[in-house]
Amino acid sequence: MDNITSLFKKNGLSITDGRKKILSYFLNSEGALTHADVEKNAGEHFDRVTVYRTLQTFVDKGIIHQIPTTDNSILYALCKDDCGAGHHHDDHVHFICEECEKTICLDGVMVPQVKLPRGFKPRHSEMVVKGICDDCK
Amino acid sequence: MDNITSLFKKNGLSITDGRKKILSYFLNSEGALTHADVEKNAGEHFDRVTVYRTLQTFVDKGIIHQIPTTDNSILYALCKDDCGAGHHHDDHVHFICEECEKTICLDGVMVPQVKLPRGFKPRHSEMVVKGICDDCK
DNA sequence: CGAATACTTGCAGCATTGTTGCAAAAGTAC
DNA sequence: GTACTTTTGCAACAATGCTGCAAGTATTCG
Ligand SMILES: [Mn+2]
Ligand SMILES: [Mn+2]
Ligand SMILES: [Zn+2]
Ligand SMILES: [Zn+2]
């Protein structure tokens, strides 16, 4: 029983061909992926609806996490921390390279705390840094 | 000549009814606004395309800035810094209240610098904090 | 001011993206 | 293998975003 299979088992998900291919695609990709990436490159043709539902399921189970963007798209990347259904702990910084357009999880860089004005209670913080990545510099 | 008019003049924009109403709407709103907000509430009916073009123009001229989200929408908020055409300086933290759903520019809270891995060159950073705002606590 | 020019708007049409219900197919449990 | 549960694909629809073009406004300049 490989990694992928046991991960699905652990989360009470049926082991289907689509889920295996989509998760493999994430495992074999460097950066974050969009819905369109998955639809085009996950290895075979999956219905658009299936891709939506699969990504949503993976997010719900703590298998992938979302990265906010400013261009009406959502990026998805593998959770490498101890995320699970209902509790994500992806509090690392994301880096978007303006040259190669890749989005990279900087798993070693934690999102810093900031001092908020009186009365504001933080629960979760996101940080996205744009610039030039190591490969493109 | 009021504020709005002179701001448009300064940026070489024609003074039109639509632009005045849309900018007024931003000036009279507390939090950040979506395209849909503007289309519904800017005071009269503007064509969807007009709203897209107006928002884009305002972003280009440094009158409003965009705030990244994780739900396929873009939020827009007034620039309060010395932004202009081609140079935005909105490096403040944004706060999204999970109770009232408002998004607030924390103009006094700068996005902190983070130490990136060797080779990564940062150019611009965004930070979004979710939690409970002062009004809802 | 009024005419010439430049810019902005709304509309039509289209493309892309996201959602729901339902029946067929695939997976799981016994 | 059969009964049961879950997942998938399809159809239909809704929402969002973009472009070209003609008509409408705003600005410029005499
Ligand atoms: Mn990440
Ligand atoms: Mn802001
Ligand atoms: Zn790069
Ligand atoms: Zn609130």
mmCIF file of C-alpha atoms (C1' of nucleotides) and ligand atoms in Angstrom:
data_model
loop_
_atom_site.group_PDB
_atom_site.id
_atom_site.type_symbol
_atom_site.label_atom_id
_atom_site.label_comp_id
_atom_site.label_asym_id
_atom_site.label_seq_id
_atom_site.Cartn_x
_atom_site.Cartn_y
_atom_site.Cartn_z
ATOM 1 C CA MET A 1 0.000 0.000 0.000
ATOM 2 C CA ASP A 2 1.691 3.164 -1.153
ATOM 3 C CA ASN A 3 1.734 6.630 0.402
ATOM 4 C CA ILE A 4 -1.115 7.963 -1.617
ATOM 5 C CA THR A 5 -3.384 5.069 -0.842
ATOM 6 C CA SER A 6 -2.753 5.211 2.877
ATOM 7 C CA LEU A 7 -3.289 8.957 2.935
ATOM 8 C CA PHE A 8 -6.712 8.501 1.369
ATOM 9 C CA LYS A 9 -7.509 5.638 3.743
ATOM 10 C CA LYS A 10 -6.533 7.754 6.727
ATOM 11 C CA ASN A 11 -8.974 10.399 5.627
ATOM 12 C CA GLY A 12 -11.808 8.063 4.861
ATOM 13 C CA LEU A 13 -11.683 8.776 1.143
ATOM 14 C CA SER A 14 -12.383 6.180 -1.495
ATOM 15 C CA ILE A 15 -9.337 5.309 -3.541
ATOM 16 C CA THR A 16 -10.219 6.377 -7.042
ATOM 17 C CA ASP A 17 -8.173 6.697 -10.151
ATOM 18 C CA GLY A 18 -8.889 10.407 -10.448
ATOM 19 C CA ARG A 19 -7.834 11.241 -6.920
ATOM 20 C CA LYS A 20 -4.654 9.216 -7.284
ATOM 21 C CA LYS A 21 -3.699 10.950 -10.524
ATOM 22 C CA ILE A 22 -4.464 14.416 -9.233
ATOM 23 C CA LEU A 23 -2.545 13.902 -6.020
ATOM 24 C CA SER A 24 0.384 12.420 -7.965
ATOM 25 C CA TYR A 25 0.410 15.497 -10.120
ATOM 26 C CA PHE A 26 0.807 17.650 -7.020
ATOM 27 C CA LEU A 27 3.542 15.367 -5.688
ATOM 28 C CA ASN A 28 5.461 15.630 -8.955
ATOM 29 C CA SER A 29 5.064 19.389 -9.365
ATOM 30 C CA GLU A 30 7.384 21.981 -7.966
ATOM 31 C CA GLY A 31 5.154 24.923 -7.267
ATOM 32 C CA ALA A 32 1.535 25.622 -6.554
ATOM 33 C CA LEU A 33 -1.133 24.690 -9.078
ATOM 34 C CA THR A 34 -4.350 26.230 -10.290
ATOM 35 C CA HIS A 35 -7.571 24.498 -11.118
ATOM 36 C CA ALA A 36 -6.739 24.971 -14.792
ATOM 37 C CA ASP A 37 -3.314 23.348 -14.352
ATOM 38 C CA VAL A 38 -4.905 20.284 -12.840
ATOM 39 C CA GLU A 39 -7.551 20.078 -15.485
ATOM 40 C CA LYS A 40 -5.001 20.274 -18.286
ATOM 41 C CA ASN A 41 -2.100 18.293 -16.898
ATOM 42 C CA ALA A 42 -3.289 15.727 -14.399
ATOM 43 C CA GLY A 43 -2.616 12.946 -16.874
ATOM 44 C CA GLU A 44 -5.964 12.277 -18.431
ATOM 45 C CA HIS A 45 -9.134 14.198 -19.035
ATOM 46 C CA PHE A 46 -11.205 14.775 -15.925
ATOM 47 C CA ASP A 47 -14.430 16.657 -15.997
ATOM 48 C CA ARG A 48 -14.137 20.202 -14.751
ATOM 49 C CA VAL A 49 -16.645 19.480 -12.024
ATOM 50 C CA THR A 50 -14.653 16.504 -10.825
ATOM 51 C CA VAL A 51 -11.574 18.676 -10.522
ATOM 52 C CA TYR A 52 -13.456 21.280 -8.507
ATOM 53 C CA ARG A 53 -14.811 18.631 -6.203
ATOM 54 C CA THR A 54 -11.515 16.831 -5.819
ATOM 55 C CA LEU A 55 -9.625 20.002 -4.960
ATOM 56 C CA GLN A 56 -12.307 20.972 -2.471
ATOM 57 C CA THR A 57 -12.167 17.534 -0.870
ATOM 58 C CA PHE A 58 -8.389 17.713 -0.584
ATOM 59 C CA VAL A 59 -8.628 21.126 1.037
ATOM 60 C CA ASP A 60 -11.272 19.891 3.472
ATOM 61 C CA LYS A 61 -9.111 16.942 4.471
ATOM 62 C CA GLY A 62 -5.967 18.984 4.955
ATOM 63 C CA ILE A 63 -4.144 17.434 2.017
ATOM 64 C CA ILE A 64 -3.661 20.674 0.095
ATOM 65 C CA HIS A 65 -3.995 24.318 1.075
ATOM 66 C CA GLN A 66 -5.043 27.439 -0.785
ATOM 67 C CA ILE A 67 -2.884 30.457 -1.524
ATOM 68 C CA PRO A 68 -4.556 33.843 -2.019
ATOM 69 C CA THR A 69 -3.935 35.824 -5.173
ATOM 70 C CA THR A 70 -4.940 39.137 -6.576
ATOM 71 C CA ASP A 71 -6.038 37.892 -9.967
ATOM 72 C CA ASN A 72 -9.240 35.949 -9.480
ATOM 73 C CA SER A 73 -7.546 32.616 -9.234
ATOM 74 C CA ILE A 74 -6.777 30.292 -6.392
ATOM 75 C CA LEU A 75 -3.486 28.467 -6.081
ATOM 76 C CA TYR A 76 -3.302 25.075 -4.383
ATOM 77 C CA ALA A 77 -0.257 23.435 -2.853
ATOM 78 C CA LEU A 78 0.443 20.310 -0.851
ATOM 79 C CA CYS A 79 0.328 20.616 2.891
ATOM 80 C CA LYS A 80 3.639 19.517 4.288
ATOM 81 C CA ASP A 81 2.788 20.168 7.902
ATOM 82 C CA ASP A 82 0.573 18.149 10.165
ATOM 83 C CA CYS A 83 -2.669 19.352 8.636
ATOM 84 C CA GLY A 84 -5.798 17.291 8.887
ATOM 85 C CA ALA A 85 -9.528 17.569 8.352
ATOM 86 C CA GLY A 86 -10.603 20.775 10.028
ATOM 87 C CA HIS A 87 -7.186 22.013 11.059
ATOM 88 C CA HIS A 88 -4.679 23.458 8.680
ATOM 89 C CA HIS A 89 -1.346 24.619 10.008
ATOM 90 C CA ASP A 90 0.135 26.066 6.863
ATOM 91 C CA ASP A 91 1.525 29.206 8.366
ATOM 92 C CA HIS A 92 4.460 29.534 6.022
ATOM 93 C CA VAL A 93 5.233 32.324 3.591
ATOM 94 C CA HIS A 94 4.485 31.907 -0.116
ATOM 95 C CA PHE A 95 6.771 33.291 -2.780
ATOM 96 C CA ILE A 96 5.627 34.201 -6.274
ATOM 97 C CA CYS A 97 8.398 34.647 -8.821
ATOM 98 C CA GLU A 98 7.662 37.483 -11.228
ATOM 99 C CA GLU A 99 10.016 35.937 -13.768
ATOM 100 C CA CYS A 100 9.051 32.276 -14.018
ATOM 101 C CA GLU A 101 5.599 32.797 -12.476
ATOM 102 C CA LYS A 102 6.066 29.848 -10.142
ATOM 103 C CA THR A 103 4.590 29.965 -6.675
ATOM 104 C CA ILE A 104 6.683 28.310 -4.015
ATOM 105 C CA CYS A 105 5.861 27.298 -0.453
ATOM 106 C CA LEU A 106 8.672 28.525 1.761
ATOM 107 C CA ASP A 107 8.075 25.859 4.354
ATOM 108 C CA GLY A 108 10.908 27.097 6.483
ATOM 109 C CA VAL A 109 9.715 30.691 6.699
ATOM 110 C CA MET A 110 6.927 31.240 9.194
ATOM 111 C CA VAL A 111 4.465 34.100 8.800
ATOM 112 C CA PRO A 112 5.528 36.660 11.419
ATOM 113 C CA GLN A 113 3.126 37.962 14.035
ATOM 114 C CA VAL A 114 2.142 41.602 13.802
ATOM 115 C CA LYS A 115 0.856 43.889 16.508
ATOM 116 C CA LEU A 116 -2.725 44.772 15.624
ATOM 117 C CA PRO A 117 -4.698 47.778 16.803
ATOM 118 C CA ARG A 118 -6.650 47.410 20.064
ATOM 119 C CA GLY A 119 -9.618 45.107 19.751
ATOM 120 C CA PHE A 120 -8.540 43.088 16.729
ATOM 121 C CA LYS A 121 -8.216 39.352 17.427
ATOM 122 C CA PRO A 122 -6.123 37.494 14.826
ATOM 123 C CA ARG A 123 -6.899 33.875 14.058
ATOM 124 C CA HIS A 124 -4.939 33.146 10.911
ATOM 125 C CA SER A 125 -2.425 35.087 8.826
ATOM 126 C CA GLU A 126 -1.360 34.787 5.227
ATOM 127 C CA MET A 127 1.736 36.279 3.678
ATOM 128 C CA VAL A 128 2.652 36.327 0.010
ATOM 129 C CA VAL A 129 5.953 37.748 -1.203
ATOM 130 C CA LYS A 130 6.539 38.594 -4.844
ATOM 131 C CA GLY A 131 9.977 38.942 -6.353
ATOM 132 C CA ILE A 132 12.644 36.916 -8.143
ATOM 133 C CA CYS A 133 13.270 33.323 -7.138
ATOM 134 C CA ASP A 134 16.534 31.523 -6.676
ATOM 135 C CA ASP A 135 16.408 29.872 -10.106
ATOM 136 C CA CYS A 136 15.708 33.096 -12.002
ATOM 137 C CA LYS A 137 18.072 35.454 -10.244
ATOM 138 C CA MET B 1 -13.239 72.280 -7.358
ATOM 139 C CA ASP B 2 -13.678 69.452 -4.903
ATOM 140 C CA ASN B 3 -11.269 66.703 -3.909
ATOM 141 C CA ILE B 4 -12.603 64.172 -6.338
ATOM 142 C CA THR B 5 -12.418 66.499 -9.288
ATOM 143 C CA SER B 6 -8.883 67.585 -8.564
ATOM 144 C CA LEU B 7 -7.756 63.994 -8.068
ATOM 145 C CA PHE B 8 -9.054 63.103 -11.511
ATOM 146 C CA LYS B 9 -7.470 66.215 -13.005
ATOM 147 C CA LYS B 10 -4.147 65.362 -11.433
ATOM 148 C CA ASN B 11 -4.235 61.974 -13.088
ATOM 149 C CA GLY B 12 -5.329 63.211 -16.482
ATOM 150 C CA LEU B 13 -8.709 61.537 -16.239
ATOM 151 C CA SER B 14 -11.882 63.001 -17.674
ATOM 152 C CA ILE B 15 -14.369 63.997 -15.024
ATOM 153 C CA THR B 16 -17.370 61.786 -15.649
ATOM 154 C CA ASP B 17 -20.447 61.105 -13.651
ATOM 155 C CA GLY B 18 -19.656 57.422 -13.340
ATOM 156 C CA ARG B 19 -16.151 57.921 -12.032
ATOM 157 C CA LYS B 20 -17.356 60.492 -9.530
ATOM 158 C CA LYS B 21 -20.085 58.220 -8.199
ATOM 159 C CA ILE B 22 -17.830 55.186 -7.973
ATOM 160 C CA LEU B 23 -15.068 57.066 -6.196
ATOM 161 C CA SER B 24 -17.623 58.632 -3.819
ATOM 162 C CA TYR B 25 -18.855 55.177 -3.007
ATOM 163 C CA PHE B 26 -15.336 54.174 -1.968
ATOM 164 C CA LEU B 27 -14.951 57.350 0.060
ATOM 165 C CA ASN B 28 -18.202 56.664 1.907
ATOM 166 C CA SER B 29 -17.540 52.978 2.542
ATOM 167 C CA GLU B 30 -15.719 51.574 5.511
ATOM 168 C CA GLY B 31 -14.068 48.485 4.190
ATOM 169 C CA ALA B 32 -12.848 47.099 0.920
ATOM 170 C CA LEU B 33 -15.248 46.575 -1.971
ATOM 171 C CA THR B 34 -15.689 43.977 -4.664
ATOM 172 C CA HIS B 35 -16.629 44.536 -8.258
ATOM 173 C CA ALA B 36 -20.107 43.260 -7.396
ATOM 174 C CA ASP B 37 -20.442 45.757 -4.533
ATOM 175 C CA VAL B 38 -19.654 48.610 -6.864
ATOM 176 C CA GLU B 39 -22.015 47.389 -9.522
ATOM 177 C CA LYS B 40 -24.891 47.071 -7.061
ATOM 178 C CA ASN B 41 -24.370 50.020 -4.775
ATOM 179 C CA ALA B 42 -22.550 52.803 -6.570
ATOM 180 C CA GLY B 43 -25.726 54.842 -6.717
ATOM 181 C CA GLU B 44 -27.073 54.158 -10.157
ATOM 182 C CA HIS B 45 -26.826 51.388 -12.684
ATOM 183 C CA PHE B 46 -23.502 51.211 -14.450
ATOM 184 C CA ASP B 47 -22.756 48.619 -17.055
ATOM 185 C CA ARG B 48 -20.621 45.790 -15.772
ATOM 186 C CA VAL B 49 -17.969 46.579 -18.342
ATOM 187 C CA THR B 50 -17.833 50.184 -17.229
ATOM 188 C CA VAL B 51 -17.240 49.067 -13.669
ATOM 189 C CA TYR B 52 -14.405 46.765 -14.735
ATOM 190 C CA ARG B 53 -12.778 49.537 -16.727
ATOM 191 C CA THR B 54 -13.230 52.132 -14.030
ATOM 192 C CA LEU B 55 -11.734 49.932 -11.329
ATOM 193 C CA GLN B 56 -8.822 49.058 -13.593
ATOM 194 C CA THR B 57 -8.231 52.716 -14.360
ATOM 195 C CA PHE B 58 -8.257 53.605 -10.669
ATOM 196 C CA VAL B 59 -5.764 50.837 -9.927
ATOM 197 C CA ASP B 60 -3.510 52.008 -12.763
ATOM 198 C CA LYS B 61 -3.562 55.562 -11.463
ATOM 199 C CA GLY B 62 -2.847 54.604 -7.878
ATOM 200 C CA ILE B 63 -6.267 55.669 -6.603
ATOM 201 C CA ILE B 64 -7.275 52.256 -5.301
ATOM 202 C CA HIS B 65 -5.337 49.066 -4.603
ATOM 203 C CA GLN B 66 -6.183 45.382 -4.776
ATOM 204 C CA ILE B 67 -6.282 42.965 -1.868
ATOM 205 C CA PRO B 68 -5.671 39.268 -2.505
ATOM 206 C CA THR B 69 -8.259 36.718 -1.434
ATOM 207 C CA THR B 70 -8.604 33.005 -1.458
ATOM 208 C CA ASP B 71 -12.071 32.900 -2.975
ATOM 209 C CA ASN B 72 -11.733 33.978 -6.572
ATOM 210 C CA SER B 73 -12.624 37.547 -5.938
ATOM 211 C CA ILE B 74 -10.611 40.716 -5.790
ATOM 212 C CA LEU B 75 -11.132 43.343 -3.136
ATOM 213 C CA TYR B 76 -10.424 46.991 -3.853
ATOM 214 C CA ALA B 77 -9.710 49.713 -1.342
ATOM 215 C CA LEU B 78 -8.702 53.351 -1.471
ATOM 216 C CA CYS B 79 -5.017 54.112 -1.435
ATOM 217 C CA LYS B 80 -4.302 56.357 1.514
ATOM 218 C CA ASP B 81 -0.581 56.546 0.941
ATOM 219 C CA ASP B 82 1.274 58.492 -1.676
ATOM 220 C CA CYS B 83 0.451 56.157 -4.503
ATOM 221 C CA GLY B 84 0.435 57.321 -8.082
ATOM 222 C CA ALA B 85 0.372 55.974 -11.607
ATOM 223 C CA GLY B 86 2.947 53.213 -11.711
ATOM 224 C CA HIS B 87 3.922 53.239 -8.062
ATOM 225 C CA HIS B 88 1.791 51.843 -5.317
ATOM 226 C CA HIS B 89 3.037 52.005 -1.753
ATOM 227 C CA ASP B 90 0.264 50.153 0.017
ATOM 228 C CA ASP B 91 2.401 48.037 2.263
ATOM 229 C CA HIS B 92 -0.041 47.828 5.110
ATOM 230 C CA VAL B 93 -1.701 44.756 6.577
ATOM 231 C CA HIS B 94 -5.291 43.890 5.660
ATOM 232 C CA PHE B 95 -7.706 42.440 8.177
ATOM 233 C CA ILE B 96 -10.690 40.296 7.256
ATOM 234 C CA CYS B 97 -13.299 39.882 9.978
ATOM 235 C CA GLU B 98 -14.751 36.389 10.029
ATOM 236 C CA GLU B 99 -17.852 37.692 11.783
ATOM 237 C CA CYS B 100 -18.978 40.740 9.792
ATOM 238 C CA GLU B 101 -16.990 39.800 6.685
ATOM 239 C CA LYS B 102 -15.602 43.312 6.352
ATOM 240 C CA THR B 103 -12.096 43.805 5.053
ATOM 241 C CA ILE B 104 -10.222 46.652 6.645
ATOM 242 C CA CYS B 105 -6.993 48.394 5.663
ATOM 243 C CA LEU B 106 -4.844 48.648 8.781
ATOM 244 C CA ASP B 107 -3.021 51.685 7.498
ATOM 245 C CA GLY B 108 -0.919 51.911 10.622
ATOM 246 C CA VAL B 109 0.367 48.350 10.492
ATOM 247 C CA MET B 110 3.211 47.816 8.041
ATOM 248 C CA VAL B 111 3.838 44.414 6.476
ATOM 249 C CA PRO B 112 6.926 43.096 8.294
ATOM 250 C CA GLN B 113 10.030 41.999 6.436
ATOM 251 C CA VAL B 114 10.895 38.321 6.528
ATOM 252 C CA LYS B 115 14.230 36.645 6.038
ATOM 253 C CA LEU B 116 13.994 34.615 2.842
ATOM 254 C CA PRO B 117 16.158 31.660 1.848
ATOM 255 C CA ARG B 118 19.388 32.418 -0.032
ATOM 256 C CA GLY B 119 18.772 33.633 -3.551
ATOM 257 C CA PHE B 120 15.221 34.913 -3.186
ATOM 258 C CA LYS B 121 14.861 38.619 -3.926
ATOM 259 C CA PRO B 122 11.653 40.163 -2.531
ATOM 260 C CA ARG B 123 10.016 43.043 -4.333
ATOM 261 C CA HIS B 124 6.593 43.359 -2.749
ATOM 262 C CA SER B 125 4.858 41.664 0.151
ATOM 263 C CA GLU B 126 1.215 41.212 1.017
ATOM 264 C CA MET B 127 -0.193 40.223 4.366
ATOM 265 C CA VAL B 128 -3.787 39.369 5.174
ATOM 266 C CA VAL B 129 -4.908 38.577 8.705
ATOM 267 C CA LYS B 130 -8.235 36.908 9.428
ATOM 268 C CA GLY B 131 -9.946 37.066 12.776
ATOM 269 C CA ILE B 132 -12.480 39.111 14.712
ATOM 270 C CA CYS B 133 -12.545 42.872 14.303
ATOM 271 C CA ASP B 134 -12.934 45.538 16.944
ATOM 272 C CA ASP B 135 -16.646 46.029 16.258
ATOM 273 C CA CYS B 136 -17.516 42.341 16.452
ATOM 274 C CA LYS B 137 -15.429 41.297 19.429
ATOM 275 C "C1'" DC C 1 -19.473 80.150 -27.235
ATOM 276 C "C1'" DG C 2 -19.217 76.218 -31.065
ATOM 277 C "C1'" DA C 3 -16.679 72.968 -33.765
ATOM 278 C "C1'" DA C 4 -13.145 69.544 -33.831
ATOM 279 C "C1'" DT C 5 -10.993 66.114 -31.290
ATOM 280 C "C1'" DA C 6 -10.244 62.801 -27.718
ATOM 281 C "C1'" DC C 7 -12.040 59.960 -24.338
ATOM 282 C "C1'" DT C 8 -15.639 57.216 -22.090
ATOM 283 C "C1'" DT C 9 -19.722 54.485 -22.029
ATOM 284 C "C1'" DG C 10 -23.123 50.869 -23.021
ATOM 285 C "C1'" DC C 11 -24.320 47.163 -25.717
ATOM 286 C "C1'" DA C 12 -23.854 42.829 -28.117
ATOM 287 C "C1'" DG C 13 -21.545 38.863 -28.274
ATOM 288 C "C1'" DC C 14 -18.466 35.656 -26.634
ATOM 289 C "C1'" DA C 15 -15.227 32.988 -23.471
ATOM 290 C "C1'" DT C 16 -14.140 31.311 -19.065
ATOM 291 C "C1'" DT C 17 -15.169 29.939 -14.580
ATOM 292 C "C1'" DG C 18 -18.029 28.041 -10.967
ATOM 293 C "C1'" DT C 19 -22.402 25.499 -9.212
ATOM 294 C "C1'" DT C 20 -26.275 22.065 -8.817
ATOM 295 C "C1'" DG C 21 -29.101 17.837 -9.652
ATOM 296 C "C1'" DC C 22 -29.208 13.485 -11.217
ATOM 297 C "C1'" DA C 23 -28.245 8.982 -13.174
ATOM 298 C "C1'" DA C 24 -24.521 5.844 -14.285
ATOM 299 C "C1'" DA C 25 -20.216 4.020 -12.768
ATOM 300 C "C1'" DA C 26 -16.891 2.751 -9.496
ATOM 301 C "C1'" DG C 27 -15.463 1.615 -4.907
ATOM 302 C "C1'" DT C 28 -16.281 -0.544 -0.273
ATOM 303 C "C1'" DA C 29 -18.302 -3.636 3.153
ATOM 304 C "C1'" DC C 30 -20.203 -7.948 4.211
ATOM 305 C "C1'" DG D 1 -20.705 -11.760 -5.434
ATOM 306 C "C1'" DT D 2 -24.346 -8.730 -3.660
ATOM 307 C "C1'" DA D 3 -25.885 -4.725 -1.229
ATOM 308 C "C1'" DC D 4 -24.660 -0.367 -0.040
ATOM 309 C "C1'" DT D 5 -22.072 3.992 -0.351
ATOM 310 C "C1'" DT D 6 -19.402 7.208 -2.727
ATOM 311 C "C1'" DT D 7 -17.718 9.286 -6.785
ATOM 312 C "C1'" DT D 8 -18.010 10.705 -11.453
ATOM 313 C "C1'" DG D 9 -19.613 12.807 -15.770
ATOM 314 C "C1'" DC D 10 -23.065 15.142 -18.026
ATOM 315 C "C1'" DA D 11 -26.442 18.665 -18.764
ATOM 316 C "C1'" DA D 12 -28.040 22.858 -17.667
ATOM 317 C "C1'" DC D 13 -27.430 27.071 -15.693
ATOM 318 C "C1'" DA D 14 -25.348 31.237 -13.307
ATOM 319 C "C1'" DA D 15 -21.739 34.386 -12.618
ATOM 320 C "C1'" DT D 16 -17.713 36.615 -14.061
ATOM 321 C "C1'" DG D 17 -14.607 38.718 -17.334
ATOM 322 C "C1'" DC D 18 -13.162 40.473 -21.973
ATOM 323 C "C1'" DT D 19 -13.305 42.783 -26.763
ATOM 324 C "C1'" DG D 20 -15.009 45.580 -30.673
ATOM 325 C "C1'" DC D 21 -17.725 49.033 -32.023
ATOM 326 C "C1'" DA D 22 -20.974 52.814 -32.356
ATOM 327 C "C1'" DA D 23 -23.083 56.454 -29.709
ATOM 328 C "C1'" DG D 24 -22.553 59.670 -26.123
ATOM 329 C "C1'" DT D 25 -19.640 63.003 -23.165
ATOM 330 C "C1'" DA D 26 -15.919 65.628 -21.981
ATOM 331 C "C1'" DT D 27 -12.093 68.496 -23.285
ATOM 332 C "C1'" DT D 28 -9.518 71.569 -26.286
ATOM 333 C "C1'" DC D 29 -8.944 75.304 -28.995
ATOM 334 C "C1'" DG D 30 -10.318 78.751 -32.163
HETATM 335 MN MN MN E 1 2.135 26.576 1.002
HETATM 336 MN MN MN E 2 -5.381 48.543 1.938
HETATM 337 ZN ZN ZN E 3 11.454 32.164 -10.853
HETATM 338 ZN ZN ZN E 4 -16.213 42.404 12.124
#
